[in-house]
Coordinates of N, CA, C and O in Angstrom, one line a residue:
M1 N 9.2 6.1 -8.4 CA 8.3 5.0 -8.7 C 7.5 5.5 -10.0 O 6.9 6.5 -10.0
I2 N 7.5 4.7 -11.0 CA 6.9 5.0 -12.3 C 5.4 5.1 -12.2 O 4.8 5.9 -12.8
L3 N 4.8 4.2 -11.4 CA 3.4 4.2 -11.2 C 2.8 5.2 -10.2 O 1.6 5.3 -10.1
A4 N 3.6 6.0 -9.6 CA 3.2 6.9 -8.6 C 2.2 7.9 -9.0 O 1.1 8.1 -8.4
P5 N 2.4 8.6 -10.2 CA 1.3 9.5 -10.6 C 0.0 8.9 -10.9 O -1.1 9.4 -10.5
A6 N 0.0 7.7 -11.5 CA -1.3 7.0 -11.7 C -2.0 6.6 -10.4 O -3.2 6.7 -10.3
C7 N -1.2 6.1 -9.4 CA -1.7 5.8 -8.1 C -2.3 7.0 -7.5 O -3.4 7.0 -6.8
A8 N -1.6 8.2 -7.6 CA -2.1 9.4 -7.0 C -3.4 9.8 -7.6 O -4.4 10.2 -6.8
H9 N -3.5 9.8 -8.9 CA -4.8 10.1 -9.5 C -5.9 9.1 -9.1 O -7.1 9.5 -9.0
L10 N -5.6 7.8 -9.0 CA -6.6 6.8 -8.6 C -7.1 7.1 -7.2 O -8.3 7.1 -7.0
F11 N -6.2 7.4 -6.2 CA -6.6 7.7 -4.9 C -7.4 8.9 -4.8 O -8.4 9.0 -4.1
A12 N -7.0 10.0 -5.5 CA -7.8 11.2 -5.5 C -9.2 11.0 -6.1 O -10.2 11.6 -5.6
A13 N -9.3 10.2 -7.2 CA -10.6 10.0 -7.7 C -11.5 9.1 -6.8 O -12.7 9.3 -6.7
M14 N -10.8 8.2 -6.1 CA -11.6 7.3 -5.2 C -12.2 8.0 -4.0 O -13.2 7.8 -3.5
V15 N -11.4 9.0 -3.5 CA -11.8 9.7 -2.3 C -12.8 10.8 -2.6 O -13.6 11.2 -1.7
Q16 N -12.8 11.3 -3.8 CA -13.7 12.5 -4.1 C -15.2 12.2 -3.9 O -15.9 13.0 -3.2
P17 N -15.7 11.0 -4.3 CA -17.2 10.8 -4.0 C -17.5 10.7 -2.5 O -18.6 10.9 -2.1
F18 N -16.5 10.3 -1.7 CA -16.8 10.1 -0.3 C -16.4 11.3 0.6 O -16.3 11.2 1.8
G19 N -16.1 12.4 -0.1 CA -15.6 13.6 0.6 C -16.6 14.1 1.7 O -16.1 14.4 2.8
S20 N -17.9 14.0 1.4 CA -18.8 14.5 2.4 C -18.9 13.7 3.6 O -19.2 14.1 4.7
V21 N -18.5 12.4 3.5 CA -18.5 11.5 4.6 C -17.2 11.6 5.4 O -17.2 11.6 6.6
L22 N -16.1 11.6 4.7 CA -14.8 11.6 5.3 C -14.3 12.9 5.8 O -13.6 13.0 6.8
E23 N -14.8 14.0 5.3 CA -14.3 15.3 5.7 C -15.2 15.9 6.7 O -16.4 15.8 6.7
R24 N -14.6 16.6 7.7 CA -15.4 17.3 8.7 C -15.5 18.8 8.5 O -16.4 19.4 9.2
G25 N -14.8 19.3 7.6 CA -14.9 20.8 7.3 C -16.0 21.1 6.3 O -16.6 20.2 5.7
P26 N -16.2 22.4 6.1 CA -17.3 22.7 5.2 C -17.1 22.5 3.7 O -18.0 22.2 3.0
R27 N -15.8 22.5 3.3 CA -15.5 22.3 1.9 C -14.1 21.8 1.7 O -13.1 22.3 2.4
T28 N -13.9 20.8 0.8 CA -12.6 20.3 0.5 C -12.5 19.9 -0.9 O -13.5 19.3 -1.5
V29 N -11.4 20.2 -1.6 CA -11.2 19.8 -3.0 C -9.9 19.0 -3.0 O -8.9 19.4 -2.4
Y30 N -9.9 17.8 -3.6 CA -8.7 17.0 -3.8 C -8.1 17.2 -5.1 O -8.8 17.4 -6.1
G31 N -6.8 17.1 -5.2 CA -6.1 17.3 -6.5 C -4.8 16.5 -6.4 O -4.4 15.9 -5.4
V32 N -4.1 16.5 -7.6 CA -2.8 15.8 -7.7 C -1.8 16.8 -8.2 O -2.0 17.5 -9.2
E33 N -0.7 16.9 -7.5 CA 0.4 17.7 -8.0 C 1.6 16.8 -8.1 O 2.1 16.2 -7.1
D34 N 2.1 16.6 -9.4 CA 3.1 15.7 -9.7 C 2.6 14.3 -9.3 O 1.8 13.7 -9.9
A35 N 3.2 13.7 -8.2 CA 2.7 12.4 -7.8 C 2.2 12.4 -6.3 O 2.2 11.5 -5.6
T36 N 1.7 13.6 -5.9 CA 1.3 13.8 -4.6 C -0.2 14.2 -4.6 O -0.6 15.1 -5.3
V37 N -1.0 13.5 -3.7 CA -2.4 13.9 -3.5 C -2.5 15.0 -2.5 O -1.9 14.8 -1.4
V38 N -3.1 16.1 -2.8 CA -3.3 17.2 -1.9 C -4.7 17.5 -1.7 O -5.6 17.2 -2.5
A39 N -5.0 18.0 -0.5 CA -6.4 18.4 -0.1 C -6.3 19.9 0.1 O -5.5 20.4 0.9
L40 N -7.2 20.7 -0.6 CA -7.4 22.1 -0.3 C -8.6 22.2 0.5 O -9.7 22.0 0.1
R41 N -8.4 22.7 1.8 CA -9.5 22.7 2.8 C -9.8 24.1 3.2 O -8.9 24.9 3.4
W42 N -11.1 24.4 3.3 CA -11.6 25.6 3.8 C -12.0 25.4 5.3 O -13.0 24.7 5.6
L43 N -11.3 25.9 6.3 CA -11.5 25.6 7.7 C -11.9 26.9 8.4 O -11.3 28.0 8.2
P44 N -13.0 26.8 9.2 CA -13.4 28.0 9.9 C -12.4 28.3 11.0 O -11.8 27.4 11.7
D45 N -12.2 29.6 11.2 CA -11.2 30.1 12.2 C -11.9 31.2 13.0 O -11.7 32.4 12.9
P46 N -12.8 30.7 14.0 CA -13.6 31.6 14.8 C -12.8 32.7 15.5 O -13.3 33.9 15.5
P47 N -11.7 32.4 16.1 CA -11.0 33.5 16.9 C -10.6 34.7 16.0 O -10.6 35.8 16.4
R48 N -10.3 34.5 14.7 CA -10.0 35.6 13.8 C -11.1 35.9 12.9 O -11.0 36.8 12.0
N49 N -12.3 35.3 13.1 CA -13.5 35.6 12.3 C -13.2 35.5 10.8 O -13.5 36.5 10.0
R50 N -12.7 34.4 10.4 CA -12.4 34.2 8.9 C -12.4 32.7 8.6 O -12.6 31.9 9.4
I51 N -12.3 32.4 7.3 CA -12.2 31.1 6.8 C -10.8 30.9 6.3 O -10.3 31.7 5.4
A52 N -10.0 30.0 6.8 CA -8.7 29.7 6.4 C -8.6 28.7 5.3 O -9.3 27.6 5.4
V53 N -7.9 29.0 4.2 CA -7.7 28.0 3.2 C -6.4 27.3 3.3 O -5.3 28.0 3.3
V54 N -6.4 26.0 3.5 CA -5.2 25.3 3.9 C -4.9 24.2 2.9 O -5.9 23.5 2.5
K55 N -3.7 24.1 2.4 CA -3.3 23.0 1.5 C -2.5 22.0 2.3 O -1.5 22.3 2.9
Q56 N -3.0 20.7 2.2 CA -2.2 19.6 3.0 C -1.9 18.5 2.0 O -2.7 18.1 1.2
E57 N -0.7 17.9 2.2 CA -0.3 16.7 1.4 C -0.9 15.5 2.1 O -0.7 15.3 3.3
L58 N -1.5 14.6 1.3 CA -2.1 13.4 1.9 C -1.3 12.2 1.5 O -1.3 11.2 2.3
W59 N -0.8 12.1 0.3 CA -0.1 10.9 -0.1 C 1.0 11.3 -1.1 O 0.8 12.0 -2.1
I60 N 2.3 11.0 -0.7 CA 3.4 11.3 -1.6 C 3.9 10.1 -2.3 O 4.5 9.2 -1.6
G61 N 3.6 10.0 -3.5 CA 3.9 8.7 -4.3 C 5.4 8.6 -4.6 O 5.9 7.4 -4.6
R62 N 6.1 9.6 -4.7 CA 7.5 9.5 -5.1 C 8.3 8.9 -3.9 O 9.4 8.3 -4.1
A63 N 7.9 9.0 -2.7 CA 8.6 8.5 -1.6 C 8.2 7.0 -1.3 O 8.7 6.4 -0.4
N64 N 7.4 6.4 -2.1 CA 7.0 5.1 -1.9 C 7.8 4.1 -2.8 O 7.7 4.2 -4.0
Y65 N 8.5 3.2 -2.1 CA 9.3 2.3 -2.9 C 8.9 0.8 -2.6 O 9.6 -0.1 -2.9
G66 N 7.8 0.6 -1.9 CA 7.4 -0.7 -1.5 C 7.2 -1.7 -2.6 O 7.7 -2.8 -2.6
L67 N 6.6 -1.2 -3.7 CA 6.4 -2.1 -4.9 C 7.7 -2.5 -5.5 O 7.9 -3.6 -5.9
A68 N 8.6 -1.5 -5.6 CA 9.9 -1.8 -6.2 C 10.7 -2.8 -5.4 O 11.3 -3.7 -5.9
L69 N 10.6 -2.7 -4.1 CA 11.3 -3.6 -3.2 C 10.7 -5.0 -3.3 O 11.5 -6.0 -3.5
V70 N 9.4 -5.2 -3.2 CA 8.8 -6.5 -3.3 C 9.0 -7.1 -4.7 O 9.2 -8.3 -4.9
A71 N 9.0 -6.3 -5.8 CA 9.2 -6.8 -7.1 C 10.6 -7.3 -7.2 O 10.8 -8.4 -7.8
A72 N 11.6 -6.6 -6.7 CA 13.0 -7.0 -6.7 C 13.1 -8.4 -6.0 O 13.8 -9.3 -6.5
L73 N 12.5 -8.5 -4.8 CA 12.6 -9.7 -4.1 C 12.0 -10.9 -4.8 O 12.6 -12.0 -4.9
I74 N 10.8 -10.7 -5.4 CA 10.1 -11.8 -6.1 C 10.8 -12.2 -7.3 O 11.0 -13.4 -7.6
L75 N 11.3 -11.2 -8.1 CA 12.0 -11.5 -9.4 C 13.3 -12.1 -9.1 O 13.9 -12.8 -10.0
A76 N 13.9 -11.9 -8.0 CA 15.2 -12.5 -7.6 C 15.2 -13.8 -7.0 O 16.2 -14.4 -6.7
T77 N 14.0 -14.3 -6.6 CA 13.9 -15.6 -6.0 C 14.2 -16.7 -7.0 O 13.5 -16.8 -8.0
P78 N 15.2 -17.4 -6.8 CA 15.8 -18.3 -7.8 C 14.9 -19.6 -8.1 O 15.0 -20.2 -9.1
V79 N 14.1 -20.0 -7.1 CA 13.5 -21.4 -7.3 C 12.2 -21.3 -8.1 O 11.6 -22.3 -8.4
W80 N 11.7 -20.1 -8.4 CA 10.4 -20.0 -9.1 C 10.7 -19.8 -10.6 O 11.7 -19.1 -11.0
S81 N 9.8 -20.3 -11.4 CA 9.9 -20.1 -12.9 C 9.5 -18.6 -13.1 O 8.9 -18.0 -12.3
L82 N 9.7 -18.2 -14.3 CA 9.3 -16.8 -14.7 C 7.8 -16.6 -14.6 O 7.3 -15.6 -14.1
G83 N 7.0 -17.6 -15.0 CA 5.5 -17.5 -14.9 C 5.1 -17.4 -13.4 O 4.2 -16.7 -13.0
Q84 N 5.7 -18.2 -12.6 CA 5.4 -18.2 -11.1 C 5.8 -16.9 -10.5 O 5.0 -16.3 -9.7
R85 N 6.9 -16.3 -10.9 CA 7.3 -15.0 -10.4 C 6.3 -13.9 -10.8 O 5.9 -13.1 -9.9
F86 N 5.8 -13.9 -12.0 CA 4.9 -12.9 -12.4 C 3.5 -13.1 -11.7 O 2.9 -12.1 -11.4
R87 N 3.1 -14.3 -11.5 CA 1.8 -14.5 -10.8 C 1.9 -14.0 -9.4 O 1.0 -13.4 -8.8
R88 N 3.1 -14.3 -8.7 CA 3.3 -13.9 -7.3 C 3.4 -12.4 -7.3 O 3.0 -11.7 -6.3
L89 N 4.0 -11.8 -8.3 CA 4.2 -10.3 -8.3 C 2.8 -9.7 -8.5 O 2.6 -8.6 -7.8
A90 N 1.9 -10.2 -9.3 CA 0.5 -9.7 -9.4 C -0.2 -9.7 -8.1 O -0.9 -8.8 -7.7
L91 N 0.0 -10.9 -7.3 CA -0.6 -11.0 -6.0 C -0.1 -10.0 -5.1 O -0.8 -9.3 -4.3
A92 N 1.2 -9.8 -5.0 CA 1.9 -8.8 -4.2 C 1.4 -7.4 -4.5 O 1.2 -6.6 -3.6
L93 N 1.3 -7.1 -5.8 CA 0.8 -5.8 -6.2 C -0.5 -5.5 -5.6 O -0.8 -4.4 -5.1
G94 N -1.4 -6.5 -5.7 CA -2.8 -6.3 -5.2 C -2.8 -6.0 -3.7 O -3.5 -5.1 -3.2
L95 N -2.0 -6.8 -3.0 CA -1.9 -6.6 -1.5 C -1.3 -5.3 -1.1 O -1.8 -4.6 -0.2
L96 N -0.3 -4.9 -1.8 CA 0.3 -3.6 -1.5 C -0.6 -2.4 -1.9 O -0.6 -1.4 -1.2
V97 N -1.3 -2.5 -2.9 CA -2.3 -1.4 -3.3 C -3.3 -1.3 -2.2 O -3.7 -0.2 -1.8
M98 N -3.8 -2.5 -1.6 CA -4.8 -2.4 -0.6 C -4.2 -1.7 0.7 O -4.8 -0.9 1.4
T99 N -2.9 -2.1 1.0 CA -2.3 -1.4 2.2 C -2.1 0.1 2.0 O -2.2 0.9 2.9
E100 N -1.7 0.4 0.7 CA -1.5 1.9 0.4 C -2.8 2.6 0.5 O -2.9 3.8 1.0
L101 N -3.9 2.0 0.1 CA -5.2 2.6 0.2 C -5.6 2.8 1.6 O -6.1 3.9 2.0
A102 N -5.4 1.8 2.4 CA -5.7 1.9 3.9 C -4.8 3.0 4.5 O -5.3 3.8 5.3
F103 N -3.5 3.1 4.1 CA -2.7 4.2 4.6 C -3.2 5.5 4.2 O -3.2 6.5 5.0
F104 N -3.6 5.6 2.9 CA -4.1 6.9 2.4 C -5.4 7.4 3.2 O -5.5 8.5 3.6
L105 N -6.3 6.4 3.5 CA -7.5 6.8 4.3 C -7.1 7.2 5.7 O -7.7 8.1 6.3
V106 N -6.1 6.5 6.3 CA -5.7 6.9 7.7 C -5.1 8.2 7.6 O -5.3 9.1 8.5
T107 N -4.3 8.5 6.6 CA -3.6 9.8 6.5 C -4.7 10.9 6.3 O -4.6 12.0 6.9
L108 N -5.7 10.6 5.6 CA -6.8 11.6 5.4 C -7.5 11.9 6.7 O -7.7 13.1 7.0
Q109 N -7.7 10.9 7.5 CA -8.4 11.2 8.8 C -7.4 11.8 9.8 O -7.8 12.7 10.5
S110 N -6.1 11.4 9.8 CA -5.1 12.0 10.6 C -4.9 13.5 10.3 O -4.7 14.3 11.2
S111 N -4.9 13.8 9.0 CA -4.7 15.2 8.7 C -5.8 16.1 9.2 O -5.6 17.3 9.3
Q112 N -7.0 15.6 9.4 CA -8.1 16.4 10.0 C -8.2 16.4 11.5 O -9.0 17.1 12.1
A113 N -7.3 15.6 12.1 CA -7.3 15.5 13.6 C -6.3 16.4 14.3 O -6.3 16.6 15.5
H114 N -5.4 17.0 13.5 CA -4.3 17.8 14.0 C -4.5 19.3 13.7 O -5.0 19.6 12.6
P115 N -4.1 20.1 14.6 CA -4.1 21.6 14.3 C -3.3 21.9 13.1 O -2.2 21.3 12.9
V116 N -3.7 22.9 12.4 CA -3.0 23.3 11.1 C -2.3 24.7 11.4 O -3.0 25.6 11.8
R117 N -1.0 24.7 11.0 CA -0.3 26.0 11.2 C -0.5 26.8 9.9 O -0.2 26.3 8.8
T118 N -0.9 28.0 10.0 CA -0.9 28.9 8.8 C -0.1 30.2 9.1 O 0.5 30.3 10.2
Q119 N 0.0 31.1 8.1 CA 0.8 32.3 8.3 C 0.2 33.2 9.4 O 0.9 33.9 10.1
L120 N -1.1 33.1 9.6 CA -1.7 33.9 10.6 C -1.9 33.3 12.0 O -2.5 33.8 12.9
G121 N -1.4 32.0 12.1 CA -1.6 31.3 13.4 C -2.0 29.9 13.2 O -2.1 29.4 12.1
T122 N -2.4 29.2 14.3 CA -2.9 27.8 14.3 C -4.4 27.8 14.2 O -5.1 28.5 14.9
V123 N -4.9 26.9 13.3 CA -6.3 26.7 13.1 C -6.7 25.3 13.6 O -6.0 24.3 13.2
L124 N -7.7 25.2 14.4 CA -8.1 23.9 14.9 C -9.2 23.4 13.9 O -10.1 24.1 13.5
P125 N -9.0 22.1 13.5 CA -10.0 21.5 12.6 C -11.4 21.4 13.3 O -11.4 21.3 14.5
P126 N -12.5 21.3 12.5 CA -13.8 21.0 13.1 C -13.8 19.7 13.9 O -13.2 18.7 13.5
G127 N -14.4 19.7 15.1 CA -14.5 18.5 15.9 C -13.2 18.1 16.6 O -13.0 17.0 16.9
F128 N -12.2 19.1 16.7 CA -10.9 18.8 17.3 C -11.0 18.3 18.7 O -11.8 18.9 19.5
S129 N -10.3 17.2 19.0 CA -10.1 16.8 20.4 C -8.8 16.1 20.5 O -8.3 15.5 19.6
T130 N -8.2 16.2 21.7 CA -6.9 15.6 21.9 C -6.9 14.1 21.8 O -6.0 13.4 21.3
T131 N -8.1 13.5 22.2 CA -8.2 12.0 22.1 C -8.2 11.6 20.6 O -7.5 10.6 20.2
R132 N -9.0 12.3 19.8 CA -9.0 12.0 18.4 C -7.7 12.2 17.7 O -7.2 11.4 16.9
Q133 N -7.0 13.2 18.1 CA -5.6 13.5 17.6 C -4.7 12.3 18.0 O -3.9 11.9 17.1
A134 N -4.8 11.8 19.2 CA -3.9 10.8 19.7 C -4.2 9.5 18.9 O -3.2 8.7 18.5
V135 N -5.5 9.1 18.8 CA -5.8 7.9 18.1 C -5.4 7.9 16.7 O -4.7 6.9 16.2
W136 N -5.7 8.9 15.9 CA -5.4 8.9 14.5 C -3.9 9.1 14.3 O -3.3 8.6 13.4
G137 N -3.2 9.8 15.3 CA -1.8 9.9 15.2 C -1.1 8.6 15.4 O -0.1 8.3 14.7
A138 N -1.6 7.7 16.3 CA -1.1 6.4 16.5 C -1.2 5.5 15.3 O -0.3 4.8 14.8
F139 N -2.4 5.6 14.6 CA -2.6 4.8 13.4 C -1.7 5.3 12.3 O -1.1 4.5 11.6
Y140 N -1.5 6.6 12.2 CA -0.6 7.2 11.2 C 0.8 6.7 11.4 O 1.5 6.3 10.5
S141 N 1.3 6.8 12.7 CA 2.6 6.4 13.0 C 2.9 4.9 12.6 O 3.9 4.5 12.1
F142 N 1.9 4.0 12.9 CA 2.0 2.6 12.6 C 2.2 2.4 11.1 O 3.1 1.7 10.7
F143 N 1.4 3.1 10.3 CA 1.5 2.9 8.9 C 2.8 3.5 8.4 O 3.4 3.0 7.4
Q144 N 3.3 4.6 9.0 CA 4.5 5.2 8.6 C 5.7 4.3 8.8 O 6.5 4.1 7.9
V145 N 5.7 3.6 10.0 CA 6.8 2.7 10.3 C 6.7 1.5 9.4 O 7.7 1.0 8.8
M146 N 5.5 0.9 9.2 CA 5.4 -0.3 8.4 C 5.6 0.0 6.9 O 6.1 -0.9 6.2
G147 N 5.3 1.2 6.5 CA 5.5 1.6 5.1 C 6.9 1.7 4.7 O 7.3 1.9 3.5
R148 N 7.8 1.8 5.7 CA 9.3 2.0 5.3 C 9.9 0.6 5.0 O 11.1 0.4 5.3
G149 N 9.2 -0.3 4.4 CA 9.8 -1.5 3.9 C 9.3 -2.7 4.6 O 9.5 -3.9 4.1
L150 N 8.6 -2.6 5.8 CA 8.1 -3.7 6.5 C 6.9 -4.4 5.8 O 6.8 -5.6 5.8
F151 N 6.0 -3.5 5.3 CA 4.8 -4.1 4.6 C 5.2 -5.0 3.4 O 4.8 -6.1 3.3
P152 N 6.1 -4.4 2.6 CA 6.6 -5.3 1.4 C 7.3 -6.6 1.9 O 7.1 -7.6 1.3
L153 N 8.1 -6.5 3.0 CA 8.7 -7.7 3.4 C 7.7 -8.7 4.0 O 7.8 -9.9 3.7
L154 N 6.7 -8.2 4.7 CA 5.6 -9.1 5.2 C 4.9 -9.8 4.0 O 4.5 -10.9 4.1
V155 N 4.6 -9.0 3.0 CA 3.9 -9.5 1.8 C 4.8 -10.6 1.2 O 4.3 -11.7 0.8
Y156 N 6.1 -10.3 1.0 CA 7.0 -11.3 0.4 C 7.1 -12.6 1.2 O 7.0 -13.7 0.7
W157 N 7.2 -12.4 2.6 CA 7.3 -13.6 3.4 C 6.0 -14.4 3.4 O 6.0 -15.6 3.5
G158 N 4.9 -13.7 3.4 CA 3.6 -14.3 3.3 C 3.4 -15.1 2.0 O 2.9 -16.3 2.1
I159 N 3.9 -14.6 0.9 CA 3.8 -15.3 -0.4 C 4.8 -16.5 -0.3 O 4.4 -17.6 -0.8
L160 N 5.9 -16.4 0.3 CA 6.9 -17.5 0.4 C 6.2 -18.6 1.3 O 6.2 -19.8 0.9
A161 N 5.6 -18.2 2.4 CA 5.0 -19.2 3.3 C 3.8 -19.9 2.6 O 3.6 -21.1 2.8
W162 N 3.0 -19.1 1.8 CA 1.8 -19.6 1.2 C 2.2 -20.6 0.1 O 1.5 -21.6 -0.1
T163 N 3.3 -20.4 -0.6 CA 3.6 -21.2 -1.8 C 4.6 -22.3 -1.4 O 4.8 -23.3 -2.2
W164 N 5.2 -22.3 -0.2 CA 6.2 -23.3 0.2 C 5.5 -24.7 0.3 O 4.5 -24.8 0.9
G165 N 6.1 -25.6 -0.4 CA 5.6 -27.0 -0.4 C 4.4 -27.3 -1.2 O 3.9 -28.4 -1.3
R166 N 3.9 -26.2 -2.0 CA 2.7 -26.5 -2.9 C 3.2 -27.1 -4.2 O 4.3 -26.8 -4.7
L167 N 2.4 -28.0 -4.7 CA 2.8 -28.7 -5.9 C 2.7 -27.7 -7.1 O 1.8 -26.9 -7.2
D168 N 3.7 -27.8 -8.0 CA 3.6 -27.1 -9.2 C 2.4 -27.7 -10.0 O 2.1 -28.9 -10.0
A169 N 1.6 -26.8 -10.7 CA 0.4 -27.2 -11.4 C 0.6 -28.4 -12.4 O -0.1 -29.4 -12.4
D170 N 1.7 -28.2 -13.2 CA 1.9 -29.3 -14.2 C 2.4 -30.5 -13.6 O 2.0 -31.6 -13.9
G171 N 3.3 -30.4 -12.6 CA 3.8 -31.6 -11.9 C 2.7 -32.3 -11.2 O 2.7 -33.5 -11.1
A172 N 1.8 -31.5 -10.6 CA 0.7 -32.1 -9.8 C -0.2 -32.9 -10.7 O -0.7 -34.0 -10.4
A173 N -0.5 -32.3 -11.9 CA -1.4 -33.0 -12.8 C -0.8 -34.3 -13.3 O -1.5 -35.3 -13.4
R174 N 0.4 -34.3 -13.6 CA 1.1 -35.5 -14.1 C 1.2 -36.5 -13.0 O 1.0 -37.7 -13.3
L175 N 1.4 -36.1 -11.8 CA 1.5 -37.0 -10.7 C 0.2 -37.7 -10.4 O 0.1 -38.9 -10.2
R176 N -0.9 -36.9 -10.5 CA -2.2 -37.5 -10.3 C -2.6 -38.5 -11.4 O -3.2 -39.5 -11.2
S177 N -2.2 -38.1 -12.7 CA -2.7 -39.0 -13.8 C -1.8 -40.2 -14.0 O -2.4 -41.3 -14.3
T178 N -0.5 -40.1 -13.8 CA 0.3 -41.3 -14.0 C 1.0 -41.9 -12.7 O 1.4 -43.0 -12.7
G179 N 1.1 -41.1 -11.7 CA 1.7 -41.5 -10.5 C 3.2 -41.5 -10.6 O 3.9 -42.1 -9.8
V180 N 3.8 -41.0 -11.8 CA 5.2 -41.0 -12.0 C 5.7 -39.6 -12.2 O 5.1 -38.8 -12.8
I181 N 6.9 -39.4 -11.6 CA 7.5 -38.1 -11.8 C 8.8 -38.3 -12.6 O 9.6 -39.1 -12.2
R182 N 8.9 -37.6 -13.7 CA 10.1 -37.8 -14.6 C 11.2 -36.8 -14.0 O 10.9 -35.9 -13.3
R183 N 12.4 -37.2 -14.4 CA 13.6 -36.4 -13.9 C 13.5 -34.9 -14.2 O 13.9 -34.1 -13.4
N184 N 13.0 -34.6 -15.3 CA 13.0 -33.2 -15.7 C 11.7 -32.4 -15.4 O 11.5 -31.3 -15.8
D185 N 10.8 -33.1 -14.7 CA 9.5 -32.5 -14.3 C 9.8 -31.5 -13.2 O 10.8 -31.7 -12.4
P186 N 9.0 -30.5 -13.0 CA 9.1 -29.6 -11.8 C 8.9 -30.5 -10.6 O 8.0 -31.3 -10.6
C187 N 9.7 -30.2 -9.6 CA 9.6 -31.0 -8.4 C 8.2 -30.8 -7.7 O 7.8 -29.7 -7.6
P188 N 7.6 -31.9 -7.3 CA 6.2 -31.8 -6.7 C 6.2 -31.1 -5.3 O 5.2 -30.8 -4.8
C189 N 7.4 -30.8 -4.8 CA 7.5 -30.1 -3.5 C 7.1 -28.7 -3.6 O 6.9 -28.0 -2.7
G190 N 7.1 -28.2 -4.9 CA 6.7 -26.8 -5.1 C 7.9 -25.8 -5.1 O 7.7 -24.6 -5.2
S191 N 9.1 -26.4 -5.2 CA 10.3 -25.5 -5.1 C 10.5 -24.8 -6.5 O 11.2 -23.7 -6.5
G192 N 9.9 -25.3 -7.6 CA 10.1 -24.7 -8.9 C 11.4 -25.2 -9.6 O 11.6 -24.8 -10.7
V193 N 12.1 -26.1 -8.9 CA 13.3 -26.7 -9.5 C 13.0 -28.0 -10.1 O 12.0 -28.6 -9.7
K194 N 13.8 -28.5 -11.1 CA 13.5 -29.8 -11.7 C 13.7 -30.9 -10.6 O 14.5 -30.7 -9.7
Y195 N 12.9 -31.9 -10.7 CA 12.9 -33.0 -9.8 C 14.3 -33.6 -9.5 O 14.7 -33.9 -8.4
K196 N 15.1 -33.7 -10.6 CA 16.4 -34.4 -10.5 C 17.4 -33.5 -9.7 O 18.3 -34.0 -9.1
R197 N 17.1 -32.2 -9.6 CA 18.0 -31.3 -8.8 C 17.4 -31.0 -7.4 O 18.0 -30.3 -6.7
C198 N 16.3 -31.6 -7.1 CA 15.7 -31.2 -5.8 C 15.5 -32.5 -5.0 O 16.4 -33.1 -4.6
C199 N 14.2 -33.0 -4.9 CA 13.9 -34.1 -4.1 C 14.5 -35.4 -4.7 O 14.7 -36.4 -4.0
G200 N 14.7 -35.4 -6.0 CA 15.2 -36.6 -6.7 C 16.7 -36.7 -6.7 O 17.2 -37.6 -7.4
A201 N 17.4 -35.8 -6.1 CA 18.8 -35.7 -6.2 C 19.4 -36.9 -5.3 O 18.9 -37.3 -4.3

């Protein structure tokens, strides 16, 4: 994904100011490696009387193909004009960025709810409980499953349902002003096809 490094930098910059609220450990630094957001965490390890420094991946941009999938679906929909396709693509991009941000925040919380394996053993995060681990694990699993193509498909189907039967803007204006639809006008049913090839056939 071409935009993955930019998205990774955006997510890392957005979470940095809220680190003190979102993080349960004493210190965390966020960074970006290639197109992956990583967290470098200092976790107390009382049984070994030390502070463990742990690096965890929070968001892997290269593995994300949702935007490419929904872009291919929208651009390949034959009944929309080029302008309609780009407007719908912009809407889909906004919706997918919001779902990715939600997934990122869930991943951030989930990564703090599970024990971390290090070379010297397992470190329990601050405030560890099995209930918290199960809740955030369930949220994380939901986003993992939905992120494998289901979110983009839902966004595409939602855009199809939202635009189905809507009047084309030019055709609607002409219909309101004159009450007449010409053969080469966009069909007022919202299909994006000329009237003569759609409802006027």
